[in-house]
Short mmCIF file of C-alpha atoms in Angstrom, two decimals:
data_model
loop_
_atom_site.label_atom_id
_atom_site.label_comp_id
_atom_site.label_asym_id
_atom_site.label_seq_id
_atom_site.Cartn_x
_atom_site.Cartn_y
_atom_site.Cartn_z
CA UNK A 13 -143.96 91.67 26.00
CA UNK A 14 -144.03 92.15 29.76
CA UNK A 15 -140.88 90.00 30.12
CA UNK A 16 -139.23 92.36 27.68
CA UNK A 17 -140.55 95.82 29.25
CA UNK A 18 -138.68 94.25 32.63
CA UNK A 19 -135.59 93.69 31.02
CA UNK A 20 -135.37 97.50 30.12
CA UNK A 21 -136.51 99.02 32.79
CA UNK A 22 -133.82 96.73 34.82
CA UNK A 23 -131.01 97.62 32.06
CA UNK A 24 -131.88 101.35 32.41
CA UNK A 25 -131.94 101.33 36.54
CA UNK A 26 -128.46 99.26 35.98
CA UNK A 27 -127.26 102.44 33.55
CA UNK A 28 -128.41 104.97 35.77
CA UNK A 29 -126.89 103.62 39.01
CA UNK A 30 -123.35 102.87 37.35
CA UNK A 31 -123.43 106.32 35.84
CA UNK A 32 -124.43 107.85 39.27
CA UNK A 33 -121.50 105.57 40.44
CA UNK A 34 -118.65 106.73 37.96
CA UNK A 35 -119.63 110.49 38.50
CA UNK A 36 -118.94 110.28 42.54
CA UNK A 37 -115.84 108.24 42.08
CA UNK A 38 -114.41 109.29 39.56
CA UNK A 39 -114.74 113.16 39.68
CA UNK A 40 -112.94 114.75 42.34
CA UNK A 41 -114.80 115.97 45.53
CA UNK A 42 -113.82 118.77 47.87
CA UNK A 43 -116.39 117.20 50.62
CA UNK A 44 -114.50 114.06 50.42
CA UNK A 45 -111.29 115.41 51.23
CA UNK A 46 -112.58 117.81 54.28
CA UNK A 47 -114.14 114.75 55.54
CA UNK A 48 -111.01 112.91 55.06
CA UNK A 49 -109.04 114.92 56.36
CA UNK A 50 -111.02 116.72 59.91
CA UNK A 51 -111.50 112.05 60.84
CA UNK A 52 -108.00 111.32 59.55
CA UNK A 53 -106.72 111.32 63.82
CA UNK A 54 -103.98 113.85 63.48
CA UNK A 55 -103.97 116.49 65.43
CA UNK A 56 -102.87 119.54 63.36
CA UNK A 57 -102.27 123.46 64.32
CA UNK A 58 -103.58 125.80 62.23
CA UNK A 59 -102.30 128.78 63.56
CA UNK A 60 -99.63 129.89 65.60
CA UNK A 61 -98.54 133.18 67.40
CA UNK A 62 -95.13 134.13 69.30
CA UNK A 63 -93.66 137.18 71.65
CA UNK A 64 -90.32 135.56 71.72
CA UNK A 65 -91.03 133.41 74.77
CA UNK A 66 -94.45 131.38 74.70
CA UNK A 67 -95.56 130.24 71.55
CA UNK A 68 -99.70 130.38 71.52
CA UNK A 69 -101.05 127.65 68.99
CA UNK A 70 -104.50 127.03 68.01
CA UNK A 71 -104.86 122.74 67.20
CA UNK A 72 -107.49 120.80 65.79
CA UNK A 73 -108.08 117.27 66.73
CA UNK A 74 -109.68 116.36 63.62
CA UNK A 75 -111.32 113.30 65.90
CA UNK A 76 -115.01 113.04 67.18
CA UNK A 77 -113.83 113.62 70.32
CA UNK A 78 -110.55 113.04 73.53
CA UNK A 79 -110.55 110.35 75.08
CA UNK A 80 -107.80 110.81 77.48
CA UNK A 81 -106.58 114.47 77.67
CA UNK A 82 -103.07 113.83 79.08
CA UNK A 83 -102.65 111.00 76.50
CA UNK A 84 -104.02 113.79 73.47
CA UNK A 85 -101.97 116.81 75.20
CA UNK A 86 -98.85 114.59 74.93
CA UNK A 87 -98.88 113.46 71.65
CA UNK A 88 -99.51 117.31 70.78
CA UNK A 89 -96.60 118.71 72.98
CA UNK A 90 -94.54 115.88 70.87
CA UNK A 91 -95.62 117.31 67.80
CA UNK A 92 -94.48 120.37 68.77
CA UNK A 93 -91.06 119.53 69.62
CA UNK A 94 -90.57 117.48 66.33
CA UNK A 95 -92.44 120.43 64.33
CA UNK A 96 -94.80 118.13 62.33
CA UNK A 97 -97.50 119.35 62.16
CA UNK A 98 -99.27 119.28 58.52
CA UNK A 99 -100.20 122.70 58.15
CA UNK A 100 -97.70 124.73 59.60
CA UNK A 101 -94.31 124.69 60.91
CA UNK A 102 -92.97 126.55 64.26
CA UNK A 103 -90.18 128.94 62.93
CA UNK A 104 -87.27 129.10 64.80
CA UNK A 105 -84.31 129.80 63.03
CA UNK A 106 -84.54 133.54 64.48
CA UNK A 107 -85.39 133.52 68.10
CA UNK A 108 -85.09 129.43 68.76
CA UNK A 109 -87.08 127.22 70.46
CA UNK A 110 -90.19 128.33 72.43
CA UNK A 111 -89.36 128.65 76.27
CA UNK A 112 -93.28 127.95 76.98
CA UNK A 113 -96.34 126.73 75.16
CA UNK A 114 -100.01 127.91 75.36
CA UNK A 115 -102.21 125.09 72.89
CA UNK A 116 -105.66 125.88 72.19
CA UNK A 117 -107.89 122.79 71.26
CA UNK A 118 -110.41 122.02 68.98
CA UNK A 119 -112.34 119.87 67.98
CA UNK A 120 -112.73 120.88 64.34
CA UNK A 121 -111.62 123.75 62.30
CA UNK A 122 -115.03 124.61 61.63
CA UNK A 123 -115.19 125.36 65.45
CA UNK A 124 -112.48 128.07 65.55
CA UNK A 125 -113.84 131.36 66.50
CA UNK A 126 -117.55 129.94 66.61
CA UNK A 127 -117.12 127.73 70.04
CA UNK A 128 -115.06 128.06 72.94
CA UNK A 129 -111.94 125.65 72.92
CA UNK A 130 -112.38 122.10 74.28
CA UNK A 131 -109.51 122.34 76.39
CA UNK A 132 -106.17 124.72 76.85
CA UNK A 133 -102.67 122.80 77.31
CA UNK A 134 -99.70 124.77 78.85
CA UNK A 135 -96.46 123.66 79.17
CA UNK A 136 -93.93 125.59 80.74
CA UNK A 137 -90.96 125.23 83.01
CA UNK A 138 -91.30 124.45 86.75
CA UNK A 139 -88.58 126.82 87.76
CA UNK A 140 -89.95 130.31 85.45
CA UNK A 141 -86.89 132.35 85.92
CA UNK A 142 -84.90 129.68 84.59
CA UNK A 143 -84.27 130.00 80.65
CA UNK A 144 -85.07 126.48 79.38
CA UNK A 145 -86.70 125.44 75.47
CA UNK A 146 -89.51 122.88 74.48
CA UNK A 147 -86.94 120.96 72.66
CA UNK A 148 -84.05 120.35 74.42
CA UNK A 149 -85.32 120.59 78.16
CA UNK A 150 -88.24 118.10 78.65
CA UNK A 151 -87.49 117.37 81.92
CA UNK A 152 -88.02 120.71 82.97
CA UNK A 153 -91.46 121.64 81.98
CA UNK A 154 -94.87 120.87 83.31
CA UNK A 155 -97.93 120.33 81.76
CA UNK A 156 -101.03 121.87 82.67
CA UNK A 157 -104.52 120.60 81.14
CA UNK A 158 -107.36 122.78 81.65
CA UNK A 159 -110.47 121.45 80.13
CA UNK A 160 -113.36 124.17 79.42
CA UNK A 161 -116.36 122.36 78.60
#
């Protein structure tokens, strides 16, 4: 009888757990995907603003952290000039290519308008009279990093 009483109490811990199982696998999770998605790596800009010149950007790392700001400000300046960013593309079938570029970074979107930015990336020609774009004129720009926490 005890032998037996074991047995279903096993059987019905196995049932539960497999159920538990199948319900957080199998039905679709919004958690899972934010999660996913703010550790996936890729830096992404959520927003972007323009006054015909300097294109102001606000970027998510969706990383725990930078490790190298150069390396991070590169690859997102790289981005920019190959417009692929996930969420949003930089229009410029109207006024072109931005002359100048003023990134704000975050860690998270979740930090957006609740913390200050981790670090501000400018990029903008060394000689400023000088009409140049982000795309076609790398040579000409310079990148400043200024890191505000």
């Amino acid at each position: 009888m005890i032998k037996c009483n074991k047995l279903k109490t096993t059987v019905a811990t196995t049932v539960v757990f497999a159920v538990l199982c199948a319900v957080f696998l199998f039905i679709p999770s919004g958690g899972y995907e934010q999660w996913k998605e703010e550790n996936s790596g890729i830096p992404d800009a959520l927003s972007s603003i323009s006054d015909g010149t300097t294109c102001r950007l606000i970027v998510v790392t969706n990383r725990s952290g930078i490790r190298d700001a150069e390396e991070f400000a590169e690859e997102v300046i790289k981005m920019c000039r190959e417009n692929s960013f996930r969420s949003l593309r930089l229009s410029t079938d109207i006024e072109g290519w931005p002359e100048k570029l003023d990134i704000r970074v975050y860690l998270r979107k979740r930090d957006v308008g609740g913390k200050d930015p981790l670090m501000q990336i400018l990029y903008e020609p060394v000689n400023d009279g000088e009409k140049y774009d982000i795309r076609d004129d790398r040579e000409k720009y310079r990148m400043t990093i200024l890191e505000t926490e």
